[in-house]
């Protein structure tokens, strides 16, 4: 699936190890909980010549006492629009 994809949008997690199978210039949008940011898939993206973006959920979980990751659709759309115009 990753080898045939032009765009991958996913939360940080082990499944992104499959970036190793992506073709050059695949667009990657990875999103994180603000409490945990890890650059391992960014590093894979550099090695594989992928177009990588990192989004961080900036909501305050301490106040809301919620766990998980929120994907900001407006930020994802902005990246997609920018990439379509550039590529």
PDB file of C-alpha atoms in Angstrom:
ATOM      1  CA  UNK A   1       0.000   0.000   0.000  1.00  0.00           C
ATOM      2  CA  UNK A   2       2.759   2.473   0.920  1.00  0.00           C
ATOM      3  CA  UNK A   3       4.724   1.673  -2.245  1.00  0.00           C
ATOM      4  CA  UNK A   4       1.746   2.702  -4.400  1.00  0.00           C
ATOM      5  CA  UNK A   5       0.686   5.775  -2.396  1.00  0.00           C
ATOM      6  CA  UNK A   6       1.288   9.376  -3.352  1.00  0.00           C
ATOM      7  CA  UNK A   7       0.203  10.742   0.051  1.00  0.00           C
ATOM      8  CA  UNK A   8       0.389   9.213   3.543  1.00  0.00           C
ATOM      9  CA  UNK A   9      -1.400  10.982   6.419  1.00  0.00           C
ATOM     10  CA  UNK A  10      -1.018   9.203   9.748  1.00  0.00           C
ATOM     11  CA  UNK A  11      -0.525   9.597  13.479  1.00  0.00           C
ATOM     12  CA  UNK A  12       2.894   8.750  14.847  1.00  0.00           C
ATOM     13  CA  UNK A  13       3.158   5.019  15.325  1.00  0.00           C
ATOM     14  CA  UNK A  14       4.885   1.802  14.310  1.00  0.00           C
ATOM     15  CA  UNK A  15       2.845   1.519  11.106  1.00  0.00           C
ATOM     16  CA  UNK A  16       4.880   4.377   9.646  1.00  0.00           C
ATOM     17  CA  UNK A  17       7.862   2.026   9.476  1.00  0.00           C
ATOM     18  CA  UNK A  18       6.338   1.171   6.098  1.00  0.00           C
ATOM     19  CA  UNK A  19       7.683   4.514   4.844  1.00  0.00           C
ATOM     20  CA  UNK A  20      10.665   2.387   3.872  1.00  0.00           C
ATOM     21  CA  UNK A  21       8.580   1.155   0.920  1.00  0.00           C
ATOM     22  CA  UNK A  22       7.507   4.611  -0.337  1.00  0.00           C
ATOM     23  CA  UNK A  23       8.662   5.955  -3.671  1.00  0.00           C
ATOM     24  CA  UNK A  24      10.718   9.129  -3.881  1.00  0.00           C
ATOM     25  CA  UNK A  25       8.661  12.337  -3.424  1.00  0.00           C
ATOM     26  CA  UNK A  26       5.751  10.663  -1.629  1.00  0.00           C
ATOM     27  CA  UNK A  27       4.049  13.266   0.573  1.00  0.00           C
ATOM     28  CA  UNK A  28       4.087  12.337   4.264  1.00  0.00           C
ATOM     29  CA  UNK A  29       2.033  14.149   6.910  1.00  0.00           C
ATOM     30  CA  UNK A  30       2.650  12.765  10.393  1.00  0.00           C
ATOM     31  CA  UNK A  31       0.862  14.129  13.431  1.00  0.00           C
ATOM     32  CA  UNK A  32       1.747  13.926  17.120  1.00  0.00           C
ATOM     33  CA  UNK A  33       0.366  14.464  20.583  1.00  0.00           C
ATOM     34  CA  UNK A  34       2.223  17.543  21.857  1.00  0.00           C
ATOM     35  CA  UNK A  35       3.514  15.527  24.824  1.00  0.00           C
ATOM     36  CA  UNK A  36       5.503  13.136  22.652  1.00  0.00           C
ATOM     37  CA  UNK A  37       7.418  14.052  19.516  1.00  0.00           C
ATOM     38  CA  UNK A  38       9.818  11.593  17.908  1.00  0.00           C
ATOM     39  CA  UNK A  39      11.765  12.348  14.716  1.00  0.00           C
ATOM     40  CA  UNK A  40      12.471   8.753  13.636  1.00  0.00           C
ATOM     41  CA  UNK A  41      10.084   8.873  10.647  1.00  0.00           C
ATOM     42  CA  UNK A  42      11.367  12.305   9.696  1.00  0.00           C
ATOM     43  CA  UNK A  43      14.821  10.719   9.469  1.00  0.00           C
ATOM     44  CA  UNK A  44      13.521   7.876   7.289  1.00  0.00           C
ATOM     45  CA  UNK A  45      11.836  10.471   5.082  1.00  0.00           C
ATOM     46  CA  UNK A  46      15.127  12.320   4.627  1.00  0.00           C
ATOM     47  CA  UNK A  47      16.934   9.145   3.620  1.00  0.00           C
ATOM     48  CA  UNK A  48      14.140   8.106   1.217  1.00  0.00           C
ATOM     49  CA  UNK A  49      13.705  11.627  -0.298  1.00  0.00           C
ATOM     50  CA  UNK A  50      10.098  11.921   0.851  1.00  0.00           C
ATOM     51  CA  UNK A  51       8.253  15.239   1.270  1.00  0.00           C
ATOM     52  CA  UNK A  52       7.695  15.206   5.040  1.00  0.00           C
ATOM     53  CA  UNK A  53       5.521  17.417   7.258  1.00  0.00           C
ATOM     54  CA  UNK A  54       5.041  17.181  11.006  1.00  0.00           C
ATOM     55  CA  UNK A  55       1.886  18.419  12.733  1.00  0.00           C
ATOM     56  CA  UNK A  56       1.713  18.736  16.502  1.00  0.00           C
ATOM     57  CA  UNK A  57      -1.576  18.701  18.395  1.00  0.00           C
ATOM     58  CA  UNK A  58      -1.241  21.861  20.456  1.00  0.00           C
ATOM     59  CA  UNK A  59      -4.395  21.465  22.526  1.00  0.00           C
ATOM     60  CA  UNK A  60      -3.860  21.525  26.270  1.00  0.00           C
ATOM     61  CA  UNK A  61      -4.516  17.980  27.473  1.00  0.00           C
ATOM     62  CA  UNK A  62      -3.766  18.865  31.085  1.00  0.00           C
ATOM     63  CA  UNK A  63      -6.861  21.063  31.232  1.00  0.00           C
ATOM     64  CA  UNK A  64      -9.169  18.721  29.349  1.00  0.00           C
ATOM     65  CA  UNK A  65      -7.637  15.499  30.763  1.00  0.00           C
ATOM     66  CA  UNK A  66      -8.032  13.819  27.366  1.00  0.00           C
ATOM     67  CA  UNK A  67      -5.517  11.483  25.776  1.00  0.00           C
ATOM     68  CA  UNK A  68      -4.842  10.775  22.150  1.00  0.00           C
ATOM     69  CA  UNK A  69      -4.050  12.797  19.091  1.00  0.00           C
ATOM     70  CA  UNK A  70      -6.156  15.382  17.323  1.00  0.00           C
ATOM     71  CA  UNK A  71      -5.625  15.769  13.569  1.00  0.00           C
ATOM     72  CA  UNK A  72      -6.249  19.390  12.588  1.00  0.00           C
ATOM     73  CA  UNK A  73      -7.987  19.018   9.224  1.00  0.00           C
ATOM     74  CA  UNK A  74      -7.487  22.694   8.314  1.00  0.00           C
ATOM     75  CA  UNK A  75      -3.710  22.332   8.730  1.00  0.00           C
ATOM     76  CA  UNK A  76      -3.694  19.122   6.695  1.00  0.00           C
ATOM     77  CA  UNK A  77      -5.712  20.843   3.949  1.00  0.00           C
ATOM     78  CA  UNK A  78      -3.267  23.772   3.941  1.00  0.00           C
ATOM     79  CA  UNK A  79      -0.339  21.416   3.431  1.00  0.00           C
ATOM     80  CA  UNK A  80      -2.146  19.546   0.662  1.00  0.00           C
ATOM     81  CA  UNK A  81      -3.052  22.774  -1.167  1.00  0.00           C
ATOM     82  CA  UNK A  82       0.494  24.089  -0.872  1.00  0.00           C
ATOM     83  CA  UNK A  83       1.960  20.804  -2.137  1.00  0.00           C
ATOM     84  CA  UNK A  84      -0.442  20.620  -5.085  1.00  0.00           C
ATOM     85  CA  UNK A  85       0.590  24.122  -6.163  1.00  0.00           C
ATOM     86  CA  UNK A  86       4.306  23.333  -5.809  1.00  0.00           C
ATOM     87  CA  UNK A  87       4.358  19.874  -7.325  1.00  0.00           C
TER      88      UNK A  87
END
